Short mmCIF file of C-alpha atoms in Angstrom, two decimals:
data_model
loop_
_atom_site.label_atom_id
_atom_site.label_comp_id
_atom_site.label_asym_id
_atom_site.label_seq_id
_atom_site.Cartn_x
_atom_site.Cartn_y
_atom_site.Cartn_z
CA MET A 2 47.58 -42.70 42.81
CA ALA A 3 46.85 -45.29 45.51
CA LEU A 4 48.45 -47.93 43.37
CA GLN A 5 51.30 -45.85 42.81
CA LYS A 6 51.54 -45.48 46.43
CA ASP A 7 51.50 -49.53 47.07
CA ASN A 8 54.04 -49.98 44.19
CA ALA A 9 56.30 -47.54 45.93
CA SER A 10 55.96 -49.10 49.08
CA ASN A 11 56.63 -52.62 47.75
CA THR A 12 59.56 -51.53 46.13
CA ALA A 13 60.61 -49.56 49.52
CA ALA A 14 59.98 -52.86 51.42
CA THR A 15 61.96 -54.88 48.80
CA GLU A 16 64.70 -52.38 48.63
CA SER A 17 64.94 -52.24 52.39
CA THR A 18 65.67 -55.63 52.91
CA LEU A 19 68.79 -55.26 50.50
CA LEU A 20 70.24 -52.04 51.94
CA PRO A 21 72.39 -51.34 55.03
CA PRO A 22 70.48 -49.82 57.93
CA VAL A 23 71.56 -46.23 57.61
CA ASP A 24 71.01 -46.09 53.94
CA ASN A 25 67.85 -48.10 54.30
CA LEU A 26 66.68 -44.91 56.65
CA LEU A 27 67.39 -42.53 54.31
CA TYR A 28 65.89 -44.58 51.22
CA LEU A 29 62.68 -44.96 53.33
CA GLN A 30 62.89 -41.21 53.84
CA ASN A 31 63.57 -40.43 50.09
CA GLN A 32 60.85 -42.85 48.95
CA ARG A 33 58.46 -41.33 51.36
CA LEU A 34 59.48 -37.90 50.38
CA LYS A 35 59.03 -38.90 46.46
CA VAL A 36 55.41 -40.21 47.29
CA ALA A 37 54.46 -36.93 49.09
CA LEU A 38 56.16 -34.93 46.20
CA ALA A 39 54.25 -36.91 43.88
CA ASP A 40 50.93 -36.28 45.54
CA ARG A 41 51.52 -32.54 45.70
CA VAL A 42 52.82 -32.47 42.01
CA GLN A 43 49.44 -34.00 41.12
CA GLN A 44 47.79 -31.30 43.18
CA VAL A 45 49.75 -28.84 41.59
CA ALA A 46 49.11 -30.16 38.07
CA GLN A 47 45.22 -30.09 39.11
CA LEU A 48 45.42 -26.37 40.04
CA GLN A 49 47.10 -25.78 37.04
CA ARG A 50 44.52 -27.72 35.32
CA ASP A 51 41.93 -25.75 37.36
CA VAL A 52 43.96 -22.44 36.72
CA GLN A 53 43.64 -23.26 32.71
CA ARG A 54 40.16 -24.04 33.17
CA LEU A 55 39.40 -20.57 34.52
CA VAL A 56 41.59 -18.93 32.04
CA GLN A 57 39.68 -20.41 29.31
CA GLU A 58 36.10 -19.90 30.88
CA SER A 59 37.49 -16.08 31.13
CA GLU A 60 38.54 -16.01 27.67
CA MET A 61 35.27 -18.07 26.60
CA ALA A 62 33.64 -15.36 28.46
CA ALA A 63 35.71 -12.40 26.85
CA ARG A 64 34.87 -13.98 23.64
CA GLU A 65 31.21 -14.51 24.34
CA ASN A 66 31.11 -10.69 25.53
CA PHE A 67 32.92 -9.71 22.33
CA GLU A 68 30.28 -11.58 20.24
CA ILE A 69 27.70 -10.18 21.92
CA ALA A 70 29.07 -6.63 21.63
CA GLU A 71 29.83 -7.32 17.89
CA TYR A 72 26.23 -8.70 17.43
CA MET A 73 24.92 -5.64 19.13
CA ARG A 74 26.98 -3.30 17.15
CA LYS A 75 25.75 -5.29 13.71
CA GLU A 76 22.38 -5.28 15.27
CA LEU A 77 22.73 -1.44 16.09
CA LEU A 78 23.88 -0.67 12.41
CA HIS A 79 20.98 -2.87 11.02
CA LYS A 80 18.63 -0.86 13.39
CA GLU A 81 20.44 2.51 12.17
CA ASP A 82 19.75 1.27 8.59
CA ILE A 83 16.51 0.30 9.08
CA ASN A 84 16.21 3.78 10.89
CA VAL A 85 17.51 5.64 7.96
CA ARG A 86 15.20 3.54 5.44
CA THR A 87 12.30 4.11 7.50
CA ARG A 88 13.21 7.84 7.78
CA ALA A 89 13.46 8.05 3.99
CA ALA A 90 10.08 5.94 3.61
CA LEU A 91 8.66 8.22 6.30
CA SER A 92 9.55 11.30 4.24
CA GLY A 93 8.45 9.93 1.18
CA GLU A 94 5.18 9.07 2.86
CA GLN A 95 5.24 12.48 4.41
CA GLN A 96 5.85 14.13 1.24
CA HIS A 97 3.31 11.65 -0.64
CA ALA A 98 0.64 12.77 2.34
CA VAL A 99 1.48 16.28 1.53
CA THR A 100 1.16 15.94 -1.94
CA GLU A 101 -2.25 13.99 -1.41
CA MET A 102 -3.40 16.47 0.91
CA ALA A 103 -2.73 19.48 -1.25
CA ALA A 104 -4.57 17.10 -4.13
CA ALA A 105 -7.20 16.48 -1.67
CA LYS A 106 -7.58 20.31 -0.79
CA GLN A 107 -7.55 21.33 -4.43
CA GLN A 108 -10.01 18.88 -5.01
CA ALA A 109 -12.15 19.82 -2.34
CA HIS A 110 -11.88 23.13 -3.34
CA ALA A 111 -12.72 22.28 -7.00
CA ASN A 112 -15.80 20.26 -5.50
CA GLU A 113 -16.77 23.24 -3.26
CA GLN A 114 -16.67 25.82 -6.13
CA ARG A 115 -18.77 23.48 -8.32
CA LEU A 116 -21.04 22.68 -5.55
CA GLN A 117 -21.11 26.42 -5.08
CA SER A 118 -21.87 27.17 -8.70
CA GLU A 119 -24.33 24.48 -9.06
CA ALA A 120 -25.80 25.78 -5.71
CA ASN A 121 -25.71 29.17 -7.34
CA LEU A 122 -27.33 28.16 -10.60
CA ARG A 123 -29.81 26.26 -8.49
CA GLU A 124 -30.78 28.87 -6.22
CA GLU A 125 -30.96 31.31 -9.42
CA GLU A 126 -33.36 28.96 -10.96
CA LEU A 127 -35.42 28.34 -7.50
CA ALA A 128 -35.40 32.13 -7.46
CA ARG A 129 -36.95 32.53 -10.92
CA GLU A 130 -39.34 29.87 -10.22
CA ILE A 131 -40.22 31.40 -7.03
CA ILE A 132 -40.71 34.92 -9.14
CA ASP A 133 -42.78 32.87 -11.72
CA LEU A 134 -44.93 31.34 -8.67
CA LYS A 135 -45.34 34.48 -7.36
CA GLU A 136 -46.56 36.15 -10.56
CA GLN A 137 -48.69 33.07 -11.04
CA VAL A 138 -50.17 33.22 -7.65
CA ALA A 139 -50.51 37.21 -8.13
CA VAL A 140 -52.48 36.08 -11.29
CA VAL A 141 -54.32 33.57 -9.49
CA LEU A 142 -55.01 35.89 -6.50
CA GLU A 143 -56.31 38.57 -9.17
CA TYR A 144 -58.30 35.75 -10.77
CA LYS A 145 -59.76 35.07 -7.52
CA ALA A 146 -60.45 38.59 -7.00
CA LYS A 147 -61.77 39.09 -10.48
CA ARG A 148 -63.79 35.71 -10.10
CA GLN A 149 -65.58 37.35 -7.09
CA TYR A 150 -66.33 40.55 -8.90
CA VAL A 151 -67.40 38.48 -12.02
CA GLU A 152 -69.35 36.35 -9.90
CA ASP A 153 -70.87 39.32 -7.92
CA GLU A 154 -71.74 40.75 -11.40
CA PHE A 155 -72.88 37.52 -12.84
CA ALA A 156 -74.97 37.29 -9.78
CA ALA A 157 -76.47 40.65 -10.33
CA LEU A 158 -77.04 40.10 -14.08
CA ARG A 159 -78.84 37.05 -13.37
CA GLN A 160 -80.90 39.05 -10.48
CA GLU A 161 -81.46 41.75 -13.43
CA ILE A 162 -82.17 39.10 -15.85
CA GLU A 163 -84.81 37.36 -13.54
CA ARG A 164 -86.23 40.96 -12.81
CA LEU A 165 -86.18 41.82 -16.40
CA ARG A 166 -88.03 38.58 -17.19
CA GLY A 167 -90.49 39.56 -14.37
CA GLU A 168 -90.97 42.83 -15.90
CA LEU A 169 -91.10 41.68 -19.46
CA ALA A 170 -93.83 39.11 -18.30
CA LEU A 171 -95.66 41.78 -16.67
CA GLN A 172 -95.26 43.99 -19.75
CA ALA A 173 -96.30 41.42 -21.84
CA LYS A 174 -99.38 40.53 -19.58
CA VAL A 175 -100.29 44.29 -19.56
CA LEU A 176 -99.38 44.93 -23.08
CA GLU A 177 -101.59 41.70 -24.11
CA THR A 178 -104.29 43.03 -21.85
CA LYS A 179 -104.10 46.54 -23.13
CA TYR A 180 -103.89 45.15 -26.57
CA LEU A 181 -106.89 42.87 -26.55
CA GLU A 182 -108.66 45.72 -24.34
CA ARG A 183 -108.00 48.53 -26.98
CA ALA A 184 -108.99 45.58 -29.72
CA ALA A 185 -111.93 44.91 -27.63
CA ARG A 186 -112.69 48.58 -27.62
CA LEU A 187 -111.57 49.25 -30.90
CA LYS A 188 -113.72 46.58 -32.27
CA LYS A 189 -116.51 47.65 -30.26
CA SER A 190 -116.12 51.05 -31.08
CA HIS A 191 -115.73 50.16 -34.84
CA GLU A 192 -118.97 48.08 -34.27
CA GLU A 193 -120.67 50.87 -32.79
CA GLN A 194 -119.26 53.19 -35.30
CA ILE A 195 -120.11 51.05 -37.97
CA GLU A 196 -123.70 50.34 -36.50
CA ALA A 197 -123.99 54.24 -36.38
CA LEU A 198 -122.70 54.40 -39.76
CA LYS A 199 -125.14 51.94 -40.61
CA ARG A 200 -127.67 53.75 -39.20
CA THR A 201 -126.69 57.01 -40.32
CA ALA A 202 -125.47 55.69 -43.63
CA GLU A 203 -128.97 55.43 -44.76
CA LEU A 204 -129.32 58.86 -43.72
CA ASP A 205 -126.40 60.61 -44.94
CA ALA A 206 -125.09 58.02 -47.56
CA GLU A 207 -124.93 60.23 -50.10
CA GLU A 208 -123.54 63.49 -48.08
CA ARG A 209 -121.16 61.78 -45.74
CA THR A 210 -120.04 58.86 -47.77
CA ASP A 211 -116.64 60.09 -48.56
CA ALA A 212 -115.90 61.80 -45.37
CA SER A 213 -116.92 58.76 -43.28
CA ILE A 214 -115.00 56.34 -45.33
CA GLN A 215 -111.68 58.71 -45.18
CA ARG A 216 -112.16 59.05 -41.31
CA ILE A 217 -112.48 55.19 -40.64
CA ILE A 218 -109.48 54.64 -43.05
CA THR A 219 -107.63 57.15 -40.89
CA GLN A 220 -108.50 55.43 -37.65
CA ASN A 221 -107.76 52.07 -38.97
CA LYS A 222 -104.23 53.32 -40.10
CA ASN A 223 -103.70 54.64 -36.86
CA LEU A 224 -104.93 51.38 -35.06
CA THR A 225 -102.34 49.78 -37.59
CA ASP A 226 -99.65 52.00 -36.45
CA GLU A 227 -100.14 51.50 -32.76
CA LEU A 228 -100.19 47.75 -33.37
CA ALA A 229 -96.92 47.87 -35.24
CA VAL A 230 -95.61 49.89 -32.31
CA HIS A 231 -96.69 47.51 -29.98
CA VAL A 232 -95.11 44.38 -32.29
CA GLU A 233 -91.93 46.26 -32.48
CA VAL A 234 -91.47 46.94 -28.68
CA THR A 235 -92.53 43.23 -28.18
CA GLU A 236 -90.17 41.98 -30.64
CA GLY A 237 -87.50 44.62 -29.04
CA LEU A 238 -87.96 42.85 -25.58
CA THR A 239 -87.81 39.50 -26.81
CA LYS A 240 -84.63 40.58 -28.73
CA ASP A 241 -82.99 41.64 -24.97
CA LEU A 242 -84.23 38.92 -23.71
CA ASN A 243 -82.20 36.82 -26.18
CA GLU A 244 -79.27 39.03 -25.57
CA VAL A 245 -79.61 38.74 -21.94
CA ALA A 246 -79.80 34.82 -22.51
CA ALA A 247 -76.86 34.73 -24.70
CA GLU A 248 -74.81 36.79 -22.23
CA ARG A 249 -75.77 34.41 -19.59
CA ARG A 250 -74.53 31.64 -21.41
CA ARG A 251 -71.29 33.35 -22.49
CA LEU A 252 -70.81 34.37 -18.89
CA GLN A 253 -71.39 30.77 -17.61
CA ARG A 254 -68.79 29.68 -20.47
CA ASP A 255 -66.15 32.03 -19.19
CA LEU A 256 -66.84 31.30 -15.50
CA LYS A 257 -66.48 27.15 -16.59
CA ILE A 258 -63.12 28.24 -18.56
CA LYS A 259 -61.91 30.42 -15.48
CA SER A 260 -62.70 27.66 -12.92
CA GLU A 261 -60.74 25.06 -15.41
CA VAL A 262 -58.01 27.87 -15.62
CA GLU A 263 -58.11 28.17 -11.68
CA GLN A 264 -57.87 24.55 -10.91
CA GLN A 265 -54.83 24.23 -13.55
CA MET A 266 -52.99 27.27 -11.77
CA ALA A 267 -53.66 25.53 -8.47
CA ILE A 268 -52.27 22.31 -9.55
CA ARG A 269 -49.11 24.10 -11.06
CA GLY A 270 -49.06 26.27 -7.95
CA ALA A 271 -48.88 23.32 -5.83
CA LEU A 272 -46.25 21.20 -8.22
CA GLN A 273 -43.99 24.30 -8.10
CA ALA A 274 -44.45 24.78 -4.36
CA ARG A 275 -43.44 20.92 -4.12
CA SER A 276 -40.70 21.63 -6.71
CA LEU A 277 -39.52 24.74 -4.47
CA LYS A 278 -39.73 22.25 -1.06
CA GLU A 279 -37.80 19.89 -3.00
CA GLY A 280 -35.13 22.38 -4.06
CA THR A 281 -34.81 23.84 -0.64
CA VAL A 282 -34.38 20.37 0.96
CA GLN A 283 -31.90 19.24 -1.90
CA MET A 284 -30.08 22.78 -1.44
CA ALA A 285 -30.04 21.67 2.61
CA SER A 286 -28.67 18.33 1.59
CA LEU A 287 -26.00 19.56 -0.59
CA GLU A 288 -24.85 22.27 2.24
CA GLY A 289 -24.83 19.13 4.81
CA ASN A 290 -22.61 17.07 2.24
CA ILE A 291 -20.29 19.94 1.62
CA ALA A 292 -19.93 20.54 5.50
CA ALA A 293 -19.37 16.77 5.94
CA ILE A 294 -16.87 16.55 3.27
CA LEU A 295 -15.20 19.57 4.78
CA SER A 296 -15.12 18.15 8.28
CA SER A 297 -14.13 14.60 7.05
CA PHE A 298 -11.24 16.50 5.08
CA ASP A 299 -10.02 18.34 7.99
CA ALA A 300 -10.43 15.08 10.46
CA GLU A 301 -8.67 13.14 7.94
CA ARG A 302 -5.99 15.71 7.82
CA SER A 303 -5.83 16.12 11.69
CA GLU A 304 -5.30 12.19 12.09
CA LEU A 305 -2.65 12.27 9.31
CA TRP A 306 -0.80 14.82 10.78
CA ALA A 307 -1.15 12.98 14.41
CA ARG A 308 0.07 9.70 12.83
CA THR A 309 3.02 11.25 11.23
CA GLY A 310 4.21 13.06 14.27
CA GLN A 311 3.25 9.85 16.18
CA GLN A 312 5.57 8.08 13.77
CA LEU A 313 8.38 10.75 13.95
CA MET A 314 8.44 10.75 17.82
CA GLU A 315 8.53 7.05 17.96
CA SER A 316 11.22 6.88 15.37
CA GLU A 317 13.49 9.61 17.29
CA GLY A 318 12.71 7.63 20.38
CA GLU A 319 14.02 4.44 18.66
CA GLN A 320 17.02 6.18 17.49
CA THR A 321 17.74 7.90 21.00
CA SER A 322 17.44 4.14 22.50
CA LEU A 323 19.48 2.94 19.50
CA ARG A 324 22.22 5.47 20.31
CA ARG A 325 22.06 5.25 23.92
CA LEU A 326 22.45 1.04 23.64
CA LEU A 327 25.22 1.51 21.31
CA LYS A 328 26.98 3.96 23.91
CA LEU A 329 26.32 1.42 26.42
CA LYS A 330 27.43 -1.45 24.24
CA THR A 331 30.41 0.54 23.52
CA GLN A 332 31.17 1.20 27.06
CA GLU A 333 30.58 -2.87 27.87
CA LEU A 334 33.12 -3.64 25.31
CA ALA A 335 35.75 -1.30 26.48
CA ASN A 336 35.06 -3.08 29.89
CA ILE A 337 34.98 -6.69 28.47
CA ARG A 338 38.47 -5.72 26.75
CA HIS A 339 39.72 -4.15 29.89
CA LEU A 340 38.67 -7.42 31.91
CA ALA A 341 40.01 -9.54 29.30
CA GLN A 342 43.29 -7.79 29.55
CA GLU A 343 43.31 -8.04 33.21
CA VAL A 344 42.46 -11.66 33.31
CA LEU A 345 45.63 -11.82 30.78
CA SER A 346 47.54 -9.99 32.66
CA HIS A 347 46.91 -12.01 35.72
CA ARG A 348 47.59 -15.30 33.81
CA SER A 349 50.81 -13.98 32.99
CA ASP A 350 51.79 -13.15 36.31
CA VAL A 351 50.62 -16.45 37.35
CA GLU A 352 52.67 -18.17 34.86
CA THR A 353 55.82 -16.09 35.64
CA PHE A 354 55.59 -16.90 39.36
CA LEU A 355 54.99 -20.41 38.49
CA LEU A 356 58.08 -20.18 36.17
CA SER A 357 60.08 -18.15 38.80
CA SER A 358 59.06 -20.66 41.92
CA ILE A 359 60.19 -23.56 39.78
CA HIS A 360 63.53 -22.15 38.99
CA GLN A 361 64.03 -21.39 42.74
CA VAL A 362 62.77 -24.59 43.42
CA GLN A 363 65.03 -26.25 41.16
CA LYS A 364 67.81 -24.24 42.57
CA ALA A 365 67.12 -24.97 46.11
CA ALA A 366 66.68 -28.55 44.84
CA SER A 367 70.13 -28.60 43.19
CA GLN A 368 71.73 -26.91 46.38
CA ASP A 369 70.10 -29.74 48.41
CA GLN A 370 71.24 -32.61 45.91
CA SER A 371 74.75 -31.47 46.23
CA MET A 372 74.52 -31.33 50.11
CA LYS A 373 73.36 -35.04 50.17
CA ALA A 374 75.84 -36.40 47.94
CA THR A 375 78.22 -35.56 50.66
CA LEU A 376 76.77 -38.54 52.60
CA ASN A 377 76.96 -40.86 49.36
CA CYS A 378 73.64 -41.48 49.13
CA SER A 379 72.42 -43.47 46.31
CA THR A 380 69.25 -41.69 45.28
CA GLU A 381 67.71 -40.67 41.98
CA LEU A 382 67.91 -37.07 42.57
CA ALA A 383 71.37 -36.57 40.84
CA LYS A 384 70.08 -34.94 37.47
CA PRO A 385 71.18 -32.06 35.44
CA LEU A 386 69.73 -28.46 36.80
CA SER A 387 67.97 -28.05 33.39
CA ALA A 388 66.26 -31.23 33.82
CA VAL A 389 65.24 -30.98 37.69
CA ASP A 390 62.14 -32.76 38.36
CA ILE A 391 59.59 -31.41 40.71
CA LYS A 392 59.36 -34.82 42.49
CA ASP A 393 63.33 -34.32 43.63
CA LEU A 394 61.99 -31.43 45.73
CA SER A 395 62.16 -31.34 49.57
CA TRP A 396 59.12 -31.11 51.70
CA GLU A 397 60.12 -27.58 52.85
CA ASP A 398 60.65 -26.43 49.31
CA ARG A 399 57.56 -28.13 47.91
CA GLU A 400 55.40 -26.54 51.03
CA ARG A 401 56.78 -23.29 49.95
CA VAL A 402 55.88 -23.69 46.34
CA LEU A 403 52.56 -24.95 47.10
CA ARG A 404 52.10 -22.08 49.84
CA LEU A 405 53.31 -19.18 47.33
CA LEU A 406 51.19 -20.47 44.74
CA PHE A 407 48.19 -20.70 46.45
CA VAL A 408 48.45 -17.32 48.02
CA LYS A 409 49.09 -16.03 44.48
CA ILE A 410 46.05 -17.81 43.12
CA ASN A 411 43.68 -16.61 46.10
CA SER A 412 45.18 -13.04 45.91
CA SER A 413 44.21 -13.15 41.93
CA ALA A 414 40.93 -14.70 42.52
CA ARG A 415 39.87 -12.59 45.30
CA GLN A 416 40.77 -9.21 43.50
CA GLU A 417 37.97 -7.02 42.69
CA LEU A 418 37.41 -6.46 39.00
CA PRO A 419 35.28 -3.59 37.37
CA LEU A 420 32.05 -4.80 36.04
CA HIS A 421 29.84 -3.17 33.54
CA GLN A 422 26.22 -2.80 34.29
CA LEU A 423 25.06 -4.78 31.36
CA SER A 424 27.77 -7.61 31.56
CA ALA A 425 26.82 -8.17 35.31
CA GLN A 426 25.78 -11.62 34.33
CA HIS A 427 29.15 -12.71 32.71
CA GLY A 428 31.13 -10.71 35.27
CA SER A 429 29.24 -12.40 38.24
CA SER A 430 29.75 -15.76 36.69
CA LEU A 431 33.45 -15.32 36.04
CA ARG A 432 33.68 -13.51 39.55
CA GLU A 433 31.96 -16.76 41.07
CA GLY A 434 33.94 -19.10 39.43
CA LEU A 435 37.43 -17.21 40.58
CA GLN A 436 35.95 -17.03 44.04
CA LEU A 437 35.15 -20.75 43.85
CA HIS A 438 38.23 -21.79 42.67
CA GLY A 439 40.00 -19.75 45.22
CA THR A 440 37.72 -21.50 48.10
CA GLN A 441 38.54 -24.86 46.64
CA ALA A 442 42.35 -23.92 46.67
CA GLY A 443 42.07 -22.36 50.06
CA ALA A 444 40.59 -25.81 51.18
CA LYS A 445 43.20 -27.84 49.30
CA GLN A 446 45.62 -25.65 51.30
CA THR A 447 44.34 -26.13 54.45
CA ALA A 448 44.39 -29.95 54.03
CA ILE A 449 47.98 -29.78 52.61
CA VAL A 450 48.83 -27.65 55.87
#
């Protein structure tokens, strides 16, 4: 620009040396006007470039907003598709969970019935074992009672045997003593009788021989009978003693057998008591296992229902958020379209204003050119109306065009446009760009003025 000014000044100085004074003055004024108009044209071109840049930035922001809205719409459709698939999967999982829950409930019911039947069978077996144990305990108690009775009887029999033994010993001694005494007496009496018979035998041998012999034979027979009776009594007592000893041995054998039976019954009773205790413990353990299984099933069912409800609530909340986001993005897209339409309309107004201003300036320049032609000014302004250059405009027209252009740009830049709450960043950047452009334009206008 400085080079153009130097060239223009050099050309003007060269031509001023060749022209008359009046024409030289007009020519110099015209050259100064051309230089100033060239500066204004460059400023207007710079303003047009700034306006185009702002329009491009606005279009870019609108395109970005549209792309963002389109991306959000696609993302929302994708989210809705995912939500539909999630709902379908959740419905399938819920149906599967209900099926599994029904199967688990049926299995638990079957297990419960099986365990209940097993528990009932075990209870019946334990009841039968308890009855058997009670019978065995009753037998043992009866055996204990009988054993005490037998022991008492055995003790009594033992005492009776001892007493009988003592009595038999005494009777044997007494009988032996009596037998010896009687035998001695009989012997003595027999000897005396024999002596008497011997003494009298000779006296009445002939008379009493038959009677004495018969009497002696009779006495001997009586003594023999008495001795046989005593021997028989002794044998009977010995036989009774042997029978008592055999009975004692039999009772001892029965006592030993009953002791062994009692010991076996005690062992069997202990085993059955331990089995009964183990059965009771096992029954309690089975009841605890059944209760634990039922509680675990209830807890798992509650947890499954809670998790399913939570997933449904989260899915519904996400769907609501996505719908709200879609609504907001739709509103944002509408606002962005409205903003783009406003920008396009303002751009059209600026272009229309610039074109009308240029036509008006061309018309005024043509009139000014016709007026200057009467003064026979040899200038370069005589051109067709259709090809009027902005350099040919006068200072007043140029100032008028620039003022109108700056006022229009400033009024367009400072106009408030509606912004969406989600596009505040893009709207604020566009508004700041327009305000900055308006400020720069105002500063340039002030500098020009």
